[in-house]
Amino acid sequence: MASFLQKQKPTAVTAASYATIITVLIATELVGTFESAMIFIAIPSLMAEFNADAATAGWAATSFLLVAAASAAICGRLGDVYGRKRMLIIVMSISIVGSIISFSSGTLAGVIIGRAFQGAAGATLPLGLGIARESLPKEKVPGAIALVAAVSFIAGAGGALAAGILLDLGNWKALFLVSGILALIATVMAVFMLRPSTGLPEARKKIDYIGGVLFAPAIALILYGLTNSSAWGITDSRTLQFIFGGLAVAAIWCWWELRVENPMINLRLLKSNKMALTQLCTAILGMGPLVAASIIGPMIMLSPVGSPVGLGLTATMGGLIIFGASSIAFITSPISGKIAAVLGARQALLIGIVTITVGFIFLFWAQHGLVTFIIAATIIFIGAMFAYTAFPNLVAESVPMENTSEGMGINTVTRTIFMAVGTTVTTMALASSTVPESQVPTEAAFGLAYTIILGTCVVSFFLALLIKDKKAAAPGSENQDLVASREG
């Protein structure tokens, strides 16, 4: 999966060419991160524009995440074979097409389709890291990777702020105009500023296309059935056909990945108890608090004061609050890394889960006041940062050194896929009860969302307790090369 971490033999680079490479990689990663982050704060606007409930409008985020997971899974390997620069340009071009579709569409369905095309940008980080690995001297690679990953996080926080400003200045279409322009600029930079990829012939081998793409439609079928279950009925034949059809496709995918010699997603690594528990914990948290905060926060901030739950803030102010909370959380990330290095990543994860839980409990009581809301949101973001930092470290502790990159790939795909699931679950909860003659969620709907989130926190906490602590592991079984920085 993480073929972008394969060893390369870079040619010598000057300081100017190093700066050029990093500048292009940051520019391309900004596009993918902005497109991922911008939509959450725009969901209330899409609900109002198309008179849609939260569950339906939430597909603008879900479609992007599903395609992003598939793109991240397969495009790194395609980059090995056909050239990482070439693949980077291709995925950026697809993203531009998505921006055009969403911008020009007059329907929510068109926006969702465009967002799916934009999801191709989910491969910018693995392709960018691969380009850094093949283009830069070995001693410069860790710093380059850390810089690109750090910019990715800050861009995610800034994406919400930029989206809020754009929403206040224009409307939701301005988001796609800006994302398309950013993608076009980054694509032109990649075309003219990056050198062609080298060292590819040895990487030419059969690509597991089936394993790379089959899991996304499996999840999409299940989510589509669940989303429409409120209208069709949970026992309706259409609901059951989509859900069980998706489960069948998922079963075929698992069978295929365990059968193929070089799988895109190496499920054999899950035979390790620690690795399996890490992925399960990642899935539960991704389905709950890791994505829910990005949905519930804007709903609370941007809903009118007269709503059951609403602070009546502008989109710009909402984006500024998200940016501030994310920045504070980012500052605390080294603490989590040090805890993971000294006590084991499980301890960092447990601290993160407890912090998230406390934050959401506080948010339940604090959602009607601006200051208390900001405090609660900051606590949640700090807890989420601890969890994000713990995941790659847990993977590094769980698998042999030679399988570290594959393990990181599995964790990235797991988190992205289940954040897509969580988007549907959270928006369905918010759409379960609305104010009469409107799509505004009631307090009962928010209560249901909080209940689901806290339930996932409790389950993930007990799963984390089952993970073997680093110190308790058998001698020689742990991976000493811990990852101290958060994945994008």
CSV table of N, CA, C and O in Angstrom, one decimal, residues 165-245:
chain,number,residue,atom,x,y,z
A,165,ILE,N,-15.0,32.3,5.3
A,165,ILE,CA,-14.9,33.6,4.7
A,165,ILE,C,-15.5,33.7,3.3
A,165,ILE,O,-16.3,34.6,3.0
A,166,LEU,N,-15.3,32.6,2.5
A,166,LEU,CA,-15.9,32.5,1.2
A,166,LEU,C,-17.4,32.4,1.3
A,166,LEU,O,-18.1,33.0,0.4
A,167,LEU,N,-17.9,31.7,2.2
A,167,LEU,CA,-19.3,31.6,2.4
A,167,LEU,C,-20.0,32.9,2.7
A,167,LEU,O,-21.1,33.2,2.2
A,168,ASP,N,-19.3,33.7,3.5
A,168,ASP,CA,-19.8,35.0,3.9
A,168,ASP,C,-19.7,36.0,2.8
A,168,ASP,O,-20.6,36.9,2.6
A,169,LEU,N,-18.7,35.9,2.0
A,169,LEU,CA,-18.5,36.9,0.9
A,169,LEU,C,-19.4,36.5,-0.3
A,169,LEU,O,-19.8,37.4,-1.0
A,170,GLY,N,-19.6,35.2,-0.6
A,170,GLY,CA,-20.4,34.9,-1.7
A,170,GLY,C,-21.4,33.8,-1.3
A,170,GLY,O,-22.3,34.0,-0.5
A,171,ASN,N,-21.2,32.6,-1.9
A,171,ASN,CA,-22.1,31.5,-1.5
A,171,ASN,C,-21.3,30.2,-1.6
A,171,ASN,O,-20.1,30.2,-1.9
A,172,TRP,N,-21.9,29.1,-1.5
A,172,TRP,CA,-21.2,27.8,-1.5
A,172,TRP,C,-20.5,27.6,-2.8
A,172,TRP,O,-19.4,26.9,-2.8
A,173,LYS,N,-20.9,28.1,-3.9
A,173,LYS,CA,-20.2,27.9,-5.2
A,173,LYS,C,-18.8,28.5,-5.2
A,173,LYS,O,-17.9,28.0,-5.9
A,174,ALA,N,-18.6,29.5,-4.4
A,174,ALA,CA,-17.3,30.2,-4.3
A,174,ALA,C,-16.2,29.2,-3.8
A,174,ALA,O,-15.1,29.3,-4.2
A,175,LEU,N,-16.6,28.2,-3.0
A,175,LEU,CA,-15.7,27.2,-2.5
A,175,LEU,C,-15.1,26.4,-3.7
A,175,LEU,O,-13.9,26.1,-3.7
A,176,PHE,N,-16.0,26.0,-4.6
A,176,PHE,CA,-15.5,25.2,-5.7
A,176,PHE,C,-14.7,26.0,-6.7
A,176,PHE,O,-13.8,25.5,-7.4
A,177,LEU,N,-15.1,27.3,-6.8
A,177,LEU,CA,-14.3,28.2,-7.7
A,177,LEU,C,-12.9,28.3,-7.2
A,177,LEU,O,-11.9,28.1,-8.0
A,178,VAL,N,-12.7,28.5,-5.9
A,178,VAL,CA,-11.4,28.6,-5.3
A,178,VAL,C,-10.6,27.3,-5.3
A,178,VAL,O,-9.4,27.3,-5.7
A,179,SER,N,-11.3,26.2,-5.0
A,179,SER,CA,-10.6,24.9,-5.0
A,179,SER,C,-10.1,24.6,-6.4
A,179,SER,O,-9.1,24.0,-6.6
A,180,GLY,N,-10.9,24.9,-7.4
A,180,GLY,CA,-10.5,24.6,-8.8
A,180,GLY,C,-9.3,25.5,-9.2
A,180,GLY,O,-8.4,24.9,-9.9
A,181,ILE,N,-9.3,26.7,-8.8
A,181,ILE,CA,-8.2,27.6,-9.1
A,181,ILE,C,-6.9,27.1,-8.4
A,181,ILE,O,-5.8,27.0,-9.0
A,182,LEU,N,-7.0,26.7,-7.1
A,182,LEU,CA,-5.9,26.2,-6.4
A,182,LEU,C,-5.3,24.9,-7.0
A,182,LEU,O,-4.1,24.8,-7.2
A,183,ALA,N,-6.2,24.1,-7.4
A,183,ALA,CA,-5.8,22.8,-8.1
A,183,ALA,C,-5.1,23.1,-9.4
A,183,ALA,O,-4.1,22.4,-9.8
A,184,LEU,N,-5.7,24.1,-10.2
A,184,LEU,CA,-5.0,24.4,-11.5
A,184,LEU,C,-3.6,25.0,-11.3
A,184,LEU,O,-2.7,24.6,-12.0
A,185,ILE,N,-3.5,25.8,-10.3
A,185,ILE,CA,-2.1,26.4,-10.0
A,185,ILE,C,-1.2,25.3,-9.6
A,185,ILE,O,0.0,25.3,-10.1
A,186,ALA,N,-1.6,24.4,-8.7
A,186,ALA,CA,-0.7,23.4,-8.2
A,186,ALA,C,-0.4,22.4,-9.3
A,186,ALA,O,0.7,21.9,-9.4
A,187,THR,N,-1.3,22.1,-10.2
A,187,THR,CA,-1.1,21.3,-11.4
A,187,THR,C,0.0,21.9,-12.3
A,187,THR,O,0.9,21.2,-12.7
A,188,VAL,N,-0.1,23.1,-12.6
A,188,VAL,CA,0.8,23.8,-13.5
A,188,VAL,C,2.2,23.8,-12.8
A,188,VAL,O,3.2,23.5,-13.5
A,189,MET,N,2.3,24.0,-11.5
A,189,MET,CA,3.5,23.9,-10.8
A,189,MET,C,4.2,22.5,-10.9
A,189,MET,O,5.4,22.4,-11.1
A,190,ALA,N,3.3,21.5,-10.7
A,190,ALA,CA,3.8,20.1,-10.8
A,190,ALA,C,4.4,19.8,-12.2
A,190,ALA,O,5.4,19.2,-12.4
A,191,VAL,N,3.7,20.3,-13.2
A,191,VAL,CA,4.1,20.1,-14.6
A,191,VAL,C,5.4,20.7,-14.9
A,191,VAL,O,6.3,20.0,-15.5
A,192,PHE,N,5.7,21.9,-14.5
A,192,PHE,CA,6.9,22.6,-14.9
A,192,PHE,C,8.0,22.6,-13.9
A,192,PHE,O,9.1,23.0,-14.2
A,193,MET,N,7.7,22.3,-12.6
A,193,MET,CA,8.7,22.4,-11.6
A,193,MET,C,9.2,21.1,-11.1
A,193,MET,O,10.3,21.1,-10.4
A,194,LEU,N,8.5,20.0,-11.3
A,194,LEU,CA,9.0,18.7,-10.9
A,194,LEU,C,9.7,17.9,-12.0
A,194,LEU,O,9.3,18.0,-13.1
A,195,ARG,N,10.8,17.2,-11.6
A,195,ARG,CA,11.4,16.4,-12.6
A,195,ARG,C,10.7,15.1,-12.8
A,195,ARG,O,10.0,14.6,-11.8
A,196,PRO,N,10.8,14.4,-13.9
A,196,PRO,CA,10.1,13.1,-14.1
A,196,PRO,C,10.6,12.1,-13.1
A,196,PRO,O,11.8,12.2,-12.7
A,197,SER,N,9.7,11.2,-12.7
A,197,SER,CA,10.1,10.2,-11.7
A,197,SER,C,11.1,9.3,-12.3
A,197,SER,O,11.1,9.0,-13.5
A,198,THR,N,12.0,8.8,-11.4
A,198,THR,CA,13.1,7.8,-11.9
A,198,THR,C,13.0,6.6,-11.1
A,198,THR,O,12.3,6.4,-10.1
A,199,GLY,N,13.8,5.6,-11.6
A,199,GLY,CA,13.9,4.3,-10.9
A,199,GLY,C,12.6,3.5,-10.9
A,199,GLY,O,12.3,2.7,-10.0
A,200,LEU,N,11.8,3.6,-12.0
A,200,LEU,CA,10.5,2.9,-12.0
A,200,LEU,C,10.5,1.5,-12.6
A,200,LEU,O,9.7,0.7,-12.2
A,201,PRO,N,11.5,1.1,-13.5
A,201,PRO,CA,11.4,-0.2,-14.1
A,201,PRO,C,11.3,-1.4,-13.1
A,201,PRO,O,10.5,-2.3,-13.3
A,202,GLU,N,12.0,-1.3,-12.0
A,202,GLU,CA,12.0,-2.4,-11.0
A,202,GLU,C,10.7,-2.5,-10.3
A,202,GLU,O,10.3,-3.5,-9.7
A,203,ALA,N,9.9,-1.4,-10.3
A,203,ALA,CA,8.6,-1.4,-9.6
A,203,ALA,C,7.5,-1.9,-10.5
A,203,ALA,O,6.3,-2.0,-10.1
A,204,ARG,N,7.8,-2.2,-11.8
A,204,ARG,CA,6.7,-2.6,-12.7
A,204,ARG,C,6.3,-4.1,-12.3
A,204,ARG,O,7.0,-5.0,-12.5
A,205,LYS,N,5.1,-4.2,-11.8
A,205,LYS,CA,4.6,-5.5,-11.5
A,205,LYS,C,3.0,-5.4,-11.5
A,205,LYS,O,2.5,-4.3,-11.6
A,206,LYS,N,2.4,-6.5,-11.4
A,206,LYS,CA,1.0,-6.6,-11.5
A,206,LYS,C,0.3,-5.7,-10.3
A,206,LYS,O,0.7,-5.8,-9.2
A,207,ILE,N,-0.6,-4.9,-10.7
A,207,ILE,CA,-1.3,-4.0,-9.8
A,207,ILE,C,-2.6,-4.6,-9.4
A,207,ILE,O,-3.4,-5.1,-10.2
A,208,ASP,N,-2.9,-4.6,-8.1
A,208,ASP,CA,-4.2,-5.2,-7.6
A,208,ASP,C,-5.3,-4.1,-7.7
A,208,ASP,O,-5.7,-3.5,-6.7
A,209,TYR,N,-5.7,-3.9,-8.9
A,209,TYR,CA,-6.8,-2.9,-9.1
A,209,TYR,C,-8.0,-3.2,-8.3
A,209,TYR,O,-8.7,-2.4,-7.8
A,210,ILE,N,-8.4,-4.5,-8.4
A,210,ILE,CA,-9.6,-5.0,-7.7
A,210,ILE,C,-9.6,-4.6,-6.2
A,210,ILE,O,-10.5,-4.1,-5.6
A,211,GLY,N,-8.5,-5.0,-5.6
A,211,GLY,CA,-8.3,-4.7,-4.1
A,211,GLY,C,-8.3,-3.2,-3.8
A,211,GLY,O,-8.7,-2.8,-2.8
A,212,GLY,N,-7.8,-2.4,-4.8
A,212,GLY,CA,-7.7,-1.0,-4.6
A,212,GLY,C,-9.0,-0.2,-4.6
A,212,GLY,O,-9.1,0.8,-4.0
A,213,VAL,N,-9.9,-0.7,-5.4
A,213,VAL,CA,-11.2,0.1,-5.6
A,213,VAL,C,-12.4,-0.6,-5.0
A,213,VAL,O,-13.4,0.0,-4.9
A,214,LEU,N,-12.4,-1.9,-4.8
A,214,LEU,CA,-13.6,-2.6,-4.5
A,214,LEU,C,-14.2,-2.3,-3.2
A,214,LEU,O,-15.5,-2.3,-3.0
A,215,PHE,N,-13.4,-1.9,-2.2
A,215,PHE,CA,-13.9,-1.6,-0.9
A,215,PHE,C,-14.8,-0.3,-0.8
A,215,PHE,O,-15.7,-0.2,0.0
A,216,ALA,N,-14.5,0.6,-1.7
A,216,ALA,CA,-15.2,1.9,-1.7
A,216,ALA,C,-16.7,1.7,-2.1
A,216,ALA,O,-17.6,2.2,-1.4
A,217,PRO,N,-17.0,1.0,-3.2
A,217,PRO,CA,-18.4,0.8,-3.5
A,217,PRO,C,-19.1,-0.1,-2.5
A,217,PRO,O,-20.3,0.1,-2.3
A,218,ALA,N,-18.4,-1.0,-1.8
A,218,ALA,CA,-19.0,-1.8,-0.8
A,218,ALA,C,-19.5,-0.9,0.3
A,218,ALA,O,-20.7,-1.1,0.8
A,219,ILE,N,-18.7,0.0,0.8
A,219,ILE,CA,-19.1,0.9,1.9
A,219,ILE,C,-20.2,1.8,1.4
A,219,ILE,O,-21.2,2.1,2.1
A,220,ALA,N,-20.1,2.3,0.1
A,220,ALA,CA,-21.1,3.2,-0.4
A,220,ALA,C,-22.5,2.6,-0.5
A,220,ALA,O,-23.5,3.3,-0.2
A,221,LEU,N,-22.6,1.3,-0.9
A,221,LEU,CA,-23.8,0.7,-1.0
A,221,LEU,C,-24.5,0.6,0.4
A,221,LEU,O,-25.7,0.8,0.6
A,222,ILE,N,-23.7,0.2,1.4
A,222,ILE,CA,-24.2,0.1,2.8
A,222,ILE,C,-24.7,1.4,3.3
A,222,ILE,O,-25.8,1.6,3.8
A,223,LEU,N,-23.9,2.5,3.1
A,223,LEU,CA,-24.3,3.8,3.6
A,223,LEU,C,-25.5,4.3,2.8
A,223,LEU,O,-26.3,5.0,3.5
A,224,TYR,N,-25.6,4.1,1.6
A,224,TYR,CA,-26.8,4.6,0.8
A,224,TYR,C,-28.0,3.9,1.4
A,224,TYR,O,-29.1,4.6,1.5
A,225,GLY,N,-27.9,2.6,1.6
A,225,GLY,CA,-29.1,1.9,2.2
A,225,GLY,C,-29.5,2.5,3.6
A,225,GLY,O,-30.7,2.7,3.9
A,226,LEU,N,-28.5,2.8,4.4
A,226,LEU,CA,-28.7,3.3,5.7
A,226,LEU,C,-29.3,4.7,5.7
A,226,LEU,O,-30.2,5.1,6.4
A,227,THR,N,-28.8,5.5,4.7
A,227,THR,CA,-29.2,6.9,4.6
A,227,THR,C,-30.7,7.0,4.2
A,227,THR,O,-31.5,7.8,4.7
A,228,ASN,N,-31.1,6.0,3.4
A,228,ASN,CA,-32.5,6.1,2.9
A,228,ASN,C,-33.5,5.2,3.7
A,228,ASN,O,-34.7,5.1,3.4
A,229,SER,N,-32.9,4.6,4.8
A,229,SER,CA,-33.8,3.7,5.6
A,229,SER,C,-34.9,4.5,6.3
A,229,SER,O,-36.0,3.9,6.5
A,230,SER,N,-34.6,5.8,6.6
A,230,SER,CA,-35.6,6.5,7.3
A,230,SER,C,-36.8,6.8,6.4
A,230,SER,O,-38.0,6.9,6.8
A,231,ALA,N,-36.6,6.9,5.1
A,231,ALA,CA,-37.6,7.2,4.1
A,231,ALA,C,-38.3,5.9,3.7
A,231,ALA,O,-39.5,5.7,3.5
A,232,TRP,N,-37.4,4.8,3.4
A,232,TRP,CA,-37.9,3.6,2.9
A,232,TRP,C,-38.4,2.6,4.0
A,232,TRP,O,-39.3,1.8,3.8
A,233,GLY,N,-37.8,2.8,5.2
A,233,GLY,CA,-38.1,1.8,6.2
A,233,GLY,C,-36.9,0.8,6.3
A,233,GLY,O,-36.4,0.4,5.3
A,234,ILE,N,-36.5,0.5,7.5
A,234,ILE,CA,-35.3,-0.4,7.7
A,234,ILE,C,-35.5,-1.8,7.2
A,234,ILE,O,-34.6,-2.5,6.8
A,235,THR,N,-36.8,-2.2,7.1
A,235,THR,CA,-37.1,-3.6,6.6
A,235,THR,C,-37.5,-3.6,5.2
A,235,THR,O,-37.8,-4.7,4.6
A,236,ASP,N,-37.5,-2.4,4.5
A,236,ASP,CA,-37.9,-2.4,3.1
A,236,ASP,C,-36.9,-3.1,2.3
A,236,ASP,O,-35.7,-3.2,2.6
A,237,SER,N,-37.4,-3.7,1.2
A,237,SER,CA,-36.5,-4.6,0.4
A,237,SER,C,-35.4,-3.8,-0.2
A,237,SER,O,-34.3,-4.2,-0.4
A,238,ARG,N,-35.7,-2.5,-0.6
A,238,ARG,CA,-34.6,-1.7,-1.2
A,238,ARG,C,-33.5,-1.4,-0.2
A,238,ARG,O,-32.3,-1.5,-0.5
A,239,THR,N,-33.9,-1.1,1.1
A,239,THR,CA,-32.9,-0.9,2.1
A,239,THR,C,-32.0,-2.1,2.3
A,239,THR,O,-30.8,-2.1,2.3
A,240,LEU,N,-32.7,-3.3,2.4
A,240,LEU,CA,-32.0,-4.5,2.7
A,240,LEU,C,-31.1,-4.9,1.5
A,240,LEU,O,-30.0,-5.4,1.6
A,241,GLN,N,-31.6,-4.6,0.3
A,241,GLN,CA,-30.8,-5.0,-0.9
A,241,GLN,C,-29.5,-4.2,-1.0
A,241,GLN,O,-28.4,-4.7,-1.3
A,242,PHE,N,-29.5,-2.9,-0.6
A,242,PHE,CA,-28.3,-2.1,-0.6
A,242,PHE,C,-27.4,-2.5,0.5
A,242,PHE,O,-26.2,-2.7,0.3
A,243,ILE,N,-27.9,-2.7,1.7
A,243,ILE,CA,-27.1,-3.1,2.8
A,243,ILE,C,-26.4,-4.4,2.6
A,243,ILE,O,-25.2,-4.6,2.7
A,244,PHE,N,-27.2,-5.4,2.3
A,244,PHE,CA,-26.6,-6.8,2.1
A,244,PHE,C,-25.8,-6.9,0.9
A,244,PHE,O,-24.9,-7.7,0.8
A,245,GLY,N,-26.2,-6.1,-0.2
A,245,GLY,CA,-25.4,-6.0,-1.4
A,245,GLY,C,-24.0,-5.5,-1.1
A,245,GLY,O,-22.9,-6.0,-1.5
